[in-house]
Coordinates of C-alpha atoms in Angstrom, one line a residue:
M1 CA 153.0 21.0 123.5
A2 CA 152.0 20.7 127.2
A3 CA 149.7 17.8 126.3
D4 CA 152.6 16.0 124.7
Q5 CA 154.7 16.5 127.7
E6 CA 152.0 15.2 130.0
Q7 CA 151.6 12.1 127.8
E8 CA 155.3 11.5 127.8
Q9 CA 155.4 11.8 131.6
E10 CA 152.4 9.4 131.9
Q11 CA 154.2 7.0 129.6
R12 CA 157.3 7.0 131.7
R13 CA 155.2 6.6 134.9
R14 CA 153.4 3.5 133.5
L15 CA 156.7 1.8 132.5
L16 CA 158.3 2.5 135.9
D17 CA 155.2 1.4 137.8
V18 CA 154.7 -1.9 135.9
A19 CA 158.4 -2.8 136.1
S20 CA 158.4 -2.2 139.9
R21 CA 155.3 -4.5 140.2
F22 CA 157.2 -7.3 138.5
P23 CA 160.7 -7.3 139.6
L24 CA 163.2 -9.7 138.1
P25 CA 163.6 -12.9 140.3
T26 CA 167.2 -13.2 141.8
G27 CA 169.5 -15.3 139.5
C28 CA 166.9 -15.5 136.7
R29 CA 168.1 -15.0 133.1
F30 CA 165.7 -15.2 130.2
S31 CA 166.7 -15.8 126.5
Y32 CA 164.3 -15.4 123.7
G33 CA 164.6 -18.3 121.1
T34 CA 162.4 -20.3 118.8
A35 CA 160.2 -21.1 121.8
G36 CA 160.0 -17.4 123.0
F37 CA 160.8 -17.1 126.7
R38 CA 160.3 -20.4 128.6
A39 CA 161.0 -21.4 132.3
D40 CA 159.3 -22.5 135.5
G41 CA 155.9 -21.1 135.4
A42 CA 156.2 -19.6 138.9
T43 CA 159.2 -17.4 137.8
M44 CA 157.8 -16.3 134.3
A45 CA 155.6 -13.2 135.3
P46 CA 158.3 -10.6 134.8
A47 CA 159.2 -12.0 131.4
V48 CA 155.6 -12.3 130.4
C49 CA 154.8 -8.8 131.5
R50 CA 157.9 -7.4 129.5
A51 CA 156.7 -9.4 126.5
G52 CA 153.4 -7.4 126.8
I53 CA 155.4 -4.3 126.5
L54 CA 157.4 -5.8 123.6
A55 CA 154.3 -6.8 121.7
A56 CA 152.7 -3.4 122.0
L57 CA 155.9 -1.7 120.7
R58 CA 155.9 -4.2 117.8
S59 CA 152.4 -3.3 116.9
L60 CA 153.2 0.4 117.0
K61 CA 156.3 -0.1 114.9
L62 CA 154.2 -1.9 112.3
A63 CA 151.5 0.8 111.8
S64 CA 149.1 -0.6 114.4
A65 CA 149.0 -4.1 112.8
A66 CA 147.8 -6.7 115.2
V67 CA 150.4 -8.9 116.8
G68 CA 149.8 -11.9 119.1
I69 CA 151.0 -13.2 122.4
V70 CA 150.6 -16.9 123.3
I71 CA 151.2 -18.2 126.8
T72 CA 152.4 -21.8 126.6
A73 CA 155.3 -24.1 127.1
S74 CA 154.1 -26.4 124.3
H75 CA 155.4 -30.0 125.0
N76 CA 157.2 -29.2 128.2
P77 CA 156.0 -30.5 131.6
I78 CA 152.9 -29.0 133.3
G79 CA 155.0 -26.9 135.8
D80 CA 156.8 -25.0 133.0
N81 CA 155.3 -22.0 131.1
G82 CA 156.4 -19.6 128.4
V83 CA 155.5 -16.7 126.2
K84 CA 156.1 -16.0 122.4
I85 CA 155.1 -13.3 120.1
A86 CA 153.4 -13.7 116.7
D87 CA 154.1 -11.1 114.0
P88 CA 151.3 -9.7 111.9
D89 CA 151.7 -12.5 109.3
G90 CA 151.0 -15.1 112.0
G91 CA 154.6 -16.3 111.9
M92 CA 157.2 -15.8 114.6
M93 CA 158.4 -12.4 115.8
D94 CA 161.2 -11.0 113.4
Q95 CA 164.6 -12.3 114.6
Q96 CA 166.0 -8.8 114.6
W97 CA 163.9 -8.0 117.6
E98 CA 165.2 -10.9 119.6
P99 CA 168.2 -9.2 121.2
F100 CA 165.9 -6.3 122.4
A101 CA 163.4 -9.0 123.7
A102 CA 166.2 -10.6 125.8
A103 CA 167.6 -7.2 127.0
L104 CA 164.1 -6.1 128.1
A105 CA 163.3 -9.3 129.9
N106 CA 166.5 -9.1 131.8
A107 CA 166.5 -5.3 132.6
P108 CA 167.6 -5.4 136.3
D109 CA 165.4 -2.5 137.7
P110 CA 162.6 -0.1 136.6
D111 CA 165.0 2.7 135.6
A112 CA 167.1 0.4 133.4
L113 CA 163.9 -0.9 131.8
L114 CA 162.6 2.6 131.1
Q115 CA 165.9 3.8 129.5
L116 CA 166.1 0.6 127.4
V117 CA 162.6 1.2 126.1
L118 CA 163.1 4.9 125.5
Q119 CA 166.4 4.3 123.6
F120 CA 165.0 1.4 121.5
V121 CA 161.9 3.5 120.6
K122 CA 164.2 6.4 119.4
D123 CA 166.4 4.1 117.4
E124 CA 163.5 2.2 115.7
G125 CA 161.4 5.4 115.2
I126 CA 158.4 4.0 117.2
P127 CA 155.6 6.5 117.6
L128 CA 155.3 6.3 121.4
G129 CA 152.9 8.6 123.3
G130 CA 149.3 7.6 122.7
H131 CA 148.7 9.2 119.3
H132 CA 148.8 5.8 117.7
T133 CA 147.1 2.6 118.7
A134 CA 148.6 -0.9 119.2
Q135 CA 146.6 -4.1 119.1
V136 CA 147.7 -7.3 120.8
L137 CA 145.7 -10.5 120.7
L138 CA 146.4 -12.9 123.6
G139 CA 145.8 -16.7 124.0
R140 CA 146.9 -19.3 126.5
D141 CA 146.9 -23.0 127.0
T142 CA 145.4 -25.0 129.9
R143 CA 148.3 -24.8 132.3
P144 CA 147.5 -23.8 135.9
T145 CA 149.9 -20.7 135.7
G146 CA 148.2 -19.5 132.5
E147 CA 145.6 -17.2 134.1
Y148 CA 148.2 -15.5 136.4
L149 CA 150.6 -14.9 133.5
L150 CA 147.8 -13.6 131.3
D151 CA 147.3 -10.9 133.9
A152 CA 151.0 -10.1 133.8
A153 CA 150.9 -9.8 129.9
L154 CA 147.8 -7.6 130.2
Q155 CA 149.5 -5.2 132.6
G156 CA 152.6 -5.1 130.3
I157 CA 150.5 -4.2 127.2
N158 CA 148.5 -1.6 129.2
A159 CA 151.8 0.1 130.3
I160 CA 152.0 1.4 126.7
L161 CA 149.7 4.3 126.0
G162 CA 147.2 3.6 123.3
A163 CA 147.6 -0.1 123.4
Q164 CA 144.6 -2.4 123.2
A165 CA 144.8 -6.0 124.6
I166 CA 142.1 -8.5 123.2
D167 CA 141.9 -11.8 125.2
M168 CA 141.0 -14.5 122.7
G169 CA 140.6 -17.1 125.5
I170 CA 142.2 -20.6 126.0
L171 CA 143.5 -21.7 122.6
T172 CA 145.9 -24.0 120.9
T173 CA 149.0 -22.0 119.8
P174 CA 148.2 -22.3 116.0
Q175 CA 144.8 -20.9 116.6
L176 CA 146.2 -17.7 118.0
H177 CA 148.7 -17.4 115.1
W178 CA 145.9 -18.0 112.6
M179 CA 143.8 -15.3 114.3
V180 CA 146.6 -12.8 114.1
R181 CA 147.2 -13.5 110.4
S182 CA 143.4 -13.4 109.6
K183 CA 142.8 -10.2 111.4
N184 CA 145.6 -8.5 109.5
K185 CA 144.3 -9.9 106.3
G186 CA 140.8 -8.4 107.0
I187 CA 139.3 -11.9 107.4
K188 CA 137.0 -12.8 110.3
A189 CA 139.3 -14.1 113.0
S190 CA 137.3 -15.6 115.9
E191 CA 137.6 -19.2 117.0
S192 CA 134.3 -20.2 115.4
D193 CA 135.7 -18.8 112.1
Y194 CA 138.8 -21.0 112.5
F195 CA 136.6 -24.1 113.1
T196 CA 134.3 -23.2 110.2
Q197 CA 137.4 -22.9 107.8
L198 CA 138.7 -26.3 108.9
I199 CA 135.4 -28.2 108.8
N200 CA 134.4 -26.7 105.4
S201 CA 137.7 -27.3 103.7
F202 CA 138.0 -30.8 105.0
R203 CA 134.4 -31.5 103.8
R204 CA 135.3 -30.1 100.3
M205 CA 138.4 -32.4 100.1
L206 CA 136.2 -35.4 100.8
E207 CA 133.6 -34.3 98.3
L208 CA 136.5 -34.2 95.7
L209 CA 137.4 -37.8 96.3
P210 CA 137.4 -39.7 93.0
K211 CA 134.0 -41.4 92.8
D212 CA 135.6 -44.9 92.4
K213 CA 137.4 -44.5 95.7
G214 CA 135.5 -45.4 98.9
G215 CA 137.5 -46.4 102.0
D216 CA 136.3 -49.1 104.3
E217 CA 135.0 -48.3 107.8
L218 CA 138.2 -49.4 109.6
A219 CA 140.2 -46.8 107.7
K220 CA 137.9 -44.0 108.8
K221 CA 138.5 -44.8 112.6
L222 CA 141.2 -42.6 114.2
I223 CA 142.3 -42.6 117.9
V224 CA 143.9 -39.3 119.0
D225 CA 146.1 -38.7 121.9
G226 CA 145.4 -35.2 123.0
A227 CA 148.4 -35.1 125.4
N228 CA 145.9 -33.9 128.2
G229 CA 146.2 -30.5 126.6
I230 CA 144.2 -27.9 124.7
G231 CA 144.2 -29.8 121.4
G232 CA 142.2 -32.7 122.8
V233 CA 139.6 -30.2 124.1
K234 CA 139.2 -28.4 120.7
L235 CA 139.0 -31.7 118.7
E236 CA 136.3 -32.9 121.1
Q237 CA 134.3 -29.6 120.2
I238 CA 134.4 -30.3 116.4
K239 CA 134.8 -34.1 115.8
A240 CA 131.0 -34.5 115.4
E241 CA 131.1 -32.1 112.4
L242 CA 133.9 -34.0 110.7
S243 CA 131.8 -36.4 108.6
G244 CA 133.7 -39.2 107.0
L245 CA 136.0 -39.6 110.0
D246 CA 135.3 -41.4 113.3
I247 CA 137.6 -39.8 115.9
I248 CA 138.0 -41.1 119.4
V249 CA 140.0 -38.7 121.8
R250 CA 142.1 -40.0 124.6
N251 CA 144.1 -38.0 127.0
S252 CA 141.5 -35.2 126.1
G253 CA 142.3 -32.8 128.8
K254 CA 139.3 -33.8 130.9
E255 CA 139.7 -33.4 134.7
G256 CA 141.3 -36.5 136.2
E257 CA 142.2 -38.1 132.8
G258 CA 145.9 -37.5 133.2
I259 CA 148.7 -34.8 133.5
L260 CA 149.6 -32.5 130.5
N261 CA 152.4 -34.0 128.4
H262 CA 153.1 -36.7 131.0
L263 CA 153.6 -40.1 129.4
C264 CA 151.7 -38.9 126.4
G265 CA 151.9 -36.5 123.5
A266 CA 153.6 -36.2 120.2
D267 CA 157.0 -35.5 121.8
F268 CA 156.8 -38.5 124.0
V269 CA 155.6 -40.9 121.4
Q270 CA 158.2 -39.6 118.9
K271 CA 161.1 -39.9 121.2
E272 CA 160.2 -43.0 123.1
R273 CA 158.5 -44.9 120.3
V274 CA 156.0 -46.4 122.7
T275 CA 152.2 -45.9 123.1
P276 CA 151.0 -43.0 125.2
H277 CA 149.2 -43.5 128.6
G278 CA 145.6 -44.8 128.0
F279 CA 146.2 -46.9 125.0
G280 CA 146.2 -50.8 125.2
P281 CA 146.1 -54.2 123.3
E282 CA 142.6 -53.4 121.9
D283 CA 144.0 -50.6 119.8
V284 CA 146.4 -53.0 117.8
G285 CA 146.0 -52.3 114.1
V286 CA 144.1 -49.1 114.6
R287 CA 145.5 -45.8 113.1
C288 CA 146.4 -43.4 115.9
A289 CA 147.8 -39.8 116.1
S290 CA 149.4 -37.8 118.9
L291 CA 149.3 -34.0 119.4
D292 CA 151.6 -32.1 121.8
G293 CA 150.2 -29.9 124.8
D294 CA 149.6 -26.8 122.7
A295 CA 148.7 -28.7 119.4
D296 CA 151.5 -27.4 117.2
R297 CA 153.1 -30.8 116.7
L298 CA 151.6 -34.0 115.1
V299 CA 152.8 -37.6 114.8
Y300 CA 151.0 -40.8 113.7
F301 CA 151.6 -44.2 115.2
Q302 CA 150.1 -47.8 115.2
M303 CA 150.5 -50.6 117.7
S304 CA 151.6 -53.7 115.7
S305 CA 151.5 -56.2 118.6
S306 CA 149.5 -56.8 121.7
S307 CA 152.5 -58.2 123.4
D308 CA 154.4 -55.0 124.0
N309 CA 153.7 -51.2 123.8
K310 CA 156.1 -50.5 121.0
V311 CA 154.7 -48.6 118.0
D312 CA 155.4 -48.1 114.3
L313 CA 155.9 -44.4 114.0
V314 CA 155.1 -41.9 111.3
D315 CA 157.0 -38.7 112.2
G316 CA 157.1 -35.2 110.7
D317 CA 159.4 -36.5 107.8
K318 CA 156.8 -38.9 106.5
I319 CA 153.9 -36.4 107.0
L320 CA 156.0 -33.9 104.8
S321 CA 156.5 -36.7 102.2
L322 CA 152.8 -37.5 102.1
F323 CA 151.9 -33.8 101.5
A324 CA 154.6 -33.4 98.9
L325 CA 153.3 -36.5 97.0
F326 CA 149.8 -35.2 97.1
I327 CA 150.7 -31.7 96.0
R328 CA 152.9 -32.9 93.2
E329 CA 150.4 -35.2 92.0
Q330 CA 147.7 -32.5 91.7
L331 CA 150.2 -30.1 89.9
D332 CA 151.0 -33.0 87.5
V333 CA 147.3 -33.6 86.7
I334 CA 146.8 -29.8 86.0
N335 CA 150.0 -29.4 83.9
N336 CA 150.2 -32.7 81.9
N337 CA 146.5 -33.0 80.9
G338 CA 146.6 -34.0 77.2
N339 CA 146.5 -31.1 74.8
Q340 CA 145.2 -28.5 77.3
V341 CA 148.6 -26.9 77.7
D342 CA 146.9 -23.5 77.7
K343 CA 145.6 -24.3 81.2
S344 CA 148.9 -24.9 83.0
L345 CA 149.9 -23.8 86.5
P346 CA 153.6 -23.0 86.8
A347 CA 154.7 -23.6 90.4
R348 CA 158.1 -23.8 92.1
L349 CA 157.7 -26.4 94.8
G350 CA 160.4 -26.5 97.6
I351 CA 160.9 -29.0 100.4
V352 CA 162.7 -27.5 103.4
Q353 CA 164.4 -29.6 106.0
T354 CA 167.0 -29.4 108.8
A355 CA 170.0 -31.8 109.2
Y356 CA 167.9 -33.8 111.7
A357 CA 165.7 -35.0 108.8
N358 CA 166.2 -38.7 108.4
G359 CA 168.6 -39.3 105.4
A360 CA 166.1 -41.9 104.0
S361 CA 163.4 -39.1 103.7
T362 CA 165.8 -36.8 101.9
Q363 CA 166.7 -39.5 99.5
F364 CA 163.1 -40.3 98.9
L365 CA 162.2 -36.8 98.1
K366 CA 165.1 -36.1 95.9
G367 CA 164.4 -39.5 94.1
L368 CA 160.9 -38.0 93.2
G369 CA 162.8 -35.1 91.5
L370 CA 161.8 -32.6 94.2
E371 CA 164.0 -29.6 95.2
V372 CA 165.2 -30.2 98.8
V373 CA 167.0 -27.5 100.7
F374 CA 168.3 -27.3 104.2
T375 CA 168.3 -24.6 106.9
P376 CA 169.6 -24.4 110.5
T377 CA 167.5 -26.1 113.2
G378 CA 164.4 -24.1 114.2
V379 CA 161.0 -23.4 112.8
K380 CA 161.8 -19.7 112.3
Y381 CA 164.5 -20.7 109.7
L382 CA 162.4 -23.3 108.0
H383 CA 159.3 -21.1 107.6
K384 CA 161.3 -18.2 106.2
K385 CA 163.0 -20.4 103.6
A386 CA 159.6 -22.0 102.7
L387 CA 158.2 -18.6 101.9
E388 CA 160.8 -18.2 99.0
Y389 CA 158.7 -20.7 96.9
D390 CA 155.3 -20.8 95.2
I391 CA 154.6 -23.7 97.5
G392 CA 157.0 -24.5 100.4
I393 CA 156.7 -27.6 102.6
Y394 CA 158.6 -28.0 105.8
F395 CA 158.4 -30.3 108.8
E396 CA 160.8 -31.2 111.6
A397 CA 160.9 -34.9 112.6
N398 CA 159.2 -33.9 115.8
G399 CA 156.0 -33.3 113.8
H400 CA 156.1 -29.4 113.6
G401 CA 155.6 -28.0 110.1
T402 CA 153.1 -26.8 107.5
V403 CA 152.7 -25.9 103.9
V404 CA 152.9 -22.3 102.6
F405 CA 151.4 -21.1 99.4
S406 CA 152.4 -17.7 97.8
E407 CA 149.7 -15.1 97.2
D408 CA 150.6 -15.2 93.5
F409 CA 150.2 -18.9 93.3
I410 CA 146.8 -18.8 95.1
S411 CA 145.6 -16.1 92.7
Q412 CA 146.6 -18.1 89.7
L413 CA 145.0 -21.2 91.1
E414 CA 141.7 -19.3 91.6
S415 CA 141.8 -18.0 88.1
L416 CA 142.5 -21.5 86.7
S417 CA 139.7 -23.0 88.8
N418 CA 137.2 -20.3 87.5
D419 CA 138.3 -20.9 83.9
L420 CA 137.7 -24.7 84.3
S421 CA 134.5 -24.5 86.3
S422 CA 132.4 -25.1 83.2
Q423 CA 134.2 -28.4 82.8
A424 CA 133.2 -29.8 86.2
A425 CA 134.0 -33.4 85.2
N426 CA 137.4 -32.5 84.1
S427 CA 140.3 -34.0 86.0
Q428 CA 142.3 -30.8 85.9
Y429 CA 139.4 -28.9 87.5
H430 CA 139.2 -31.5 90.3
A431 CA 142.9 -31.3 90.9
A432 CA 142.8 -27.4 91.1
M433 CA 139.8 -27.6 93.5
R434 CA 141.7 -30.1 95.7
L435 CA 144.7 -27.7 95.9
M436 CA 142.4 -24.8 96.6
A437 CA 140.8 -26.8 99.6
A438 CA 144.3 -27.7 100.8
T439 CA 145.3 -24.1 100.9
Q440 CA 142.3 -23.4 103.1
L441 CA 142.7 -26.5 105.3
I442 CA 146.4 -26.1 106.2
N443 CA 147.3 -23.5 108.6
Q444 CA 149.8 -21.4 106.6
A445 CA 150.7 -19.2 109.6
V446 CA 152.5 -21.9 111.6
G447 CA 152.6 -25.8 112.2
D448 CA 149.0 -26.8 113.4
A449 CA 148.3 -30.4 114.6
L450 CA 144.5 -30.1 114.1
S451 CA 144.6 -28.7 110.5
G452 CA 147.6 -31.1 109.7
L453 CA 145.7 -34.1 111.0
L454 CA 142.7 -33.3 108.8
L455 CA 144.8 -32.8 105.7
V456 CA 146.6 -36.1 106.4
E457 CA 143.2 -37.9 106.8
A458 CA 141.8 -36.3 103.5
I459 CA 144.9 -37.3 101.6
L460 CA 144.9 -40.9 103.0
Q461 CA 141.2 -41.2 101.9
Y462 CA 142.1 -39.7 98.5
K463 CA 145.0 -42.2 97.9
R464 CA 143.1 -45.0 99.6
W465 CA 146.1 -45.6 101.7
S466 CA 146.3 -47.7 104.9
F467 CA 148.7 -46.7 107.6
Q468 CA 150.9 -49.5 106.4
N469 CA 151.1 -48.1 102.8
W470 CA 152.2 -44.8 104.3
C471 CA 154.7 -46.4 106.6
E472 CA 156.3 -48.2 103.6
L473 CA 157.1 -45.1 101.6
Y474 CA 160.7 -45.6 102.7
S475 CA 162.5 -47.1 105.7
D476 CA 164.2 -44.7 108.2
L477 CA 168.0 -45.1 108.6
P478 CA 168.8 -46.0 112.2
S479 CA 170.0 -42.9 114.0
R480 CA 171.3 -41.9 117.5
Q481 CA 171.4 -38.5 119.2
L482 CA 173.8 -37.8 122.0
K483 CA 174.7 -34.7 124.2
V484 CA 178.2 -33.8 125.2
K485 CA 178.7 -31.5 128.2
V486 CA 181.1 -28.7 127.3
V487 CA 182.6 -25.6 129.1
D488 CA 181.5 -23.2 126.3
R489 CA 179.2 -24.3 123.5
S490 CA 179.9 -21.1 121.5
S491 CA 183.4 -22.5 120.8
I492 CA 181.7 -24.7 118.1
V493 CA 180.8 -22.8 114.9
T494 CA 178.8 -24.5 112.2
T495 CA 178.2 -23.8 108.6
D496 CA 176.1 -25.3 105.7
A497 CA 172.9 -25.4 107.7
E498 CA 174.7 -26.9 110.7
T499 CA 175.9 -29.9 108.7
K500 CA 179.6 -28.9 108.9
V501 CA 181.9 -27.5 111.6
S502 CA 184.2 -24.6 110.7
Q503 CA 185.6 -24.1 114.3
P504 CA 187.5 -26.0 115.8
S505 CA 189.0 -26.5 112.4
S506 CA 190.2 -30.1 113.2
L507 CA 186.8 -31.5 114.3
Q508 CA 185.2 -31.7 110.9
E509 CA 188.2 -33.7 109.6
L510 CA 187.8 -36.1 112.5
I511 CA 183.9 -36.3 111.9
D512 CA 184.6 -37.1 108.2
K513 CA 187.2 -39.7 109.0
E514 CA 184.8 -41.5 111.5
T515 CA 181.8 -41.3 109.0
A516 CA 183.8 -42.9 106.2
N517 CA 184.0 -46.2 108.2
Y518 CA 180.2 -46.8 108.0
T519 CA 177.8 -47.7 105.2
Q520 CA 175.3 -44.8 104.7
G521 CA 177.1 -43.0 107.5
R522 CA 176.2 -39.4 108.2
C523 CA 177.1 -37.4 111.3
F524 CA 177.0 -33.7 112.4
V525 CA 177.4 -31.8 115.6
R526 CA 175.9 -28.5 116.7
P527 CA 175.9 -26.4 119.9
S528 CA 172.5 -26.5 121.8
G529 CA 170.5 -23.4 121.6
T530 CA 169.7 -23.4 125.4
E531 CA 172.4 -25.3 127.4
D532 CA 176.1 -25.8 127.5
V533 CA 176.1 -29.0 125.5
V534 CA 176.9 -30.0 122.1
R535 CA 174.4 -32.2 120.2
V536 CA 175.7 -35.2 118.2
Y537 CA 173.5 -36.8 115.5
A538 CA 174.6 -40.0 113.6
E539 CA 173.0 -42.3 111.1
A540 CA 174.1 -45.5 109.5
S541 CA 172.8 -48.7 107.9
T542 CA 172.3 -50.4 111.3
Q543 CA 171.5 -49.3 114.8
V544 CA 174.8 -50.7 116.1
E545 CA 176.8 -48.7 113.5
A546 CA 174.7 -45.5 114.2
D547 CA 175.4 -45.9 118.0
S548 CA 179.1 -46.6 117.4
L549 CA 179.5 -43.5 115.0
A550 CA 177.8 -41.1 117.5
K551 CA 179.9 -42.4 120.3
S552 CA 183.2 -42.0 118.4
V553 CA 182.3 -38.4 117.4
A554 CA 181.1 -37.6 121.0
H555 CA 184.5 -38.7 122.2
H556 CA 186.3 -36.3 119.8
V557 CA 184.0 -33.4 120.9
E558 CA 184.7 -34.2 124.5
R559 CA 188.4 -34.4 124.1
L560 CA 188.6 -31.2 122.1
L561 CA 186.1 -29.1 124.1
G562 CA 185.2 -30.9 127.3

């Protein structure tokens, strides 16, 4: 009993000590969202330290399963930084813990923090006191504040008795998520294991190309904009081992080459529709890809003219469409192969989008007979919905997304592959093996620009498609996004995956009335997750009409809520 009391006192002392070492900056308020905590890197240490405490408690709650902490601000400017927590499945931390995360980050003094933790531990039945161990894997990107914030995270983790912090080094965000997932599945989880899995599964997909299909040399050339971040660094490490693909990395993160996410990266290219820094007229006609700073977003582009820097863009919607076509094709080969109906693979394939997905992409996917469903904006909603299917595919237009396969589906796929292995020339067998390689190549924990890029490249070679073939799947409807400053964004309440306004009640009627004036018109409004603005999104058959619709609806929002 005395030993237990001593441990309890030691636990209290550690929490008070670490909280006093990292006092909350005056005027700072942290909120935990899809991106975790994010702010100016110089002010982030208290939030990162408290995220360390949070991650250790999360591991204890989940029977000592490994959880992850990644220190990054993704596509944000170099001065920013952030921290987010990965759950044992490699996905984002359970939303139910987000209110506690915010309360912990904003606890005003050491005593308040201690009482908050003790109450939460009691409410959640978390075994605090050193009898159980917690494991937290840490990763960070290349930002100058990363090392300093890593130390803050370590101190937070070590404030919980029995917690073990494992520094995995400088990583892409998806690598850390993959490592957490792998460790909890009992699979080797080092960086070299990650690379080996990517390289081997990409090689297998190329080995399974139909023998009559061989691409020309130009099609195998790919220029990648690494956003001067960690993704470029990692791609440089493995590109020599990716046979069948000639990769040139620009904005690779080398000293002096450029500034992280400045005039480069997936977010810049997708929003501005121009070439990133470091690209010029000599690149016209070459297929290019762009990663963001922590390599969890991916878009493709091509310069069509040497007279300006505008690009033809392939965003997340078209990446999703390519993946959906490929997966559906393999399932069709398996399930419609002559008389061999005994070798079928039943699978429910679901496409998950948000209201921001271009309407043309949704029409295209539904035209293929695919099931398309919508969720509110945010990867945490998309991923959760995708898990309801045997195969769930989701992507945001910004290039963040992945494909998830259920354990049951993978088990059936393995069984089918084994049954067909004696018929190696059989098209069913090849289709099953291609799907199997895809389950290994794509990062099922989270959107991953490196694994996504390799899956895109393998599928383009399989289909013998040029960049132009891919672009021409469908034509995006012109769109416009606007922000309207409001006094209180919470006065707007949405429903139907943010596509309809329920409050104020008159606003949806006004939006419908405006939308009816335009061919292929579509418009929705939603409160921002981070600032007191309402976001307006509009689509129509011409850019002039999309601009006009967005402007009209923004005027109504301003009049009602401004």
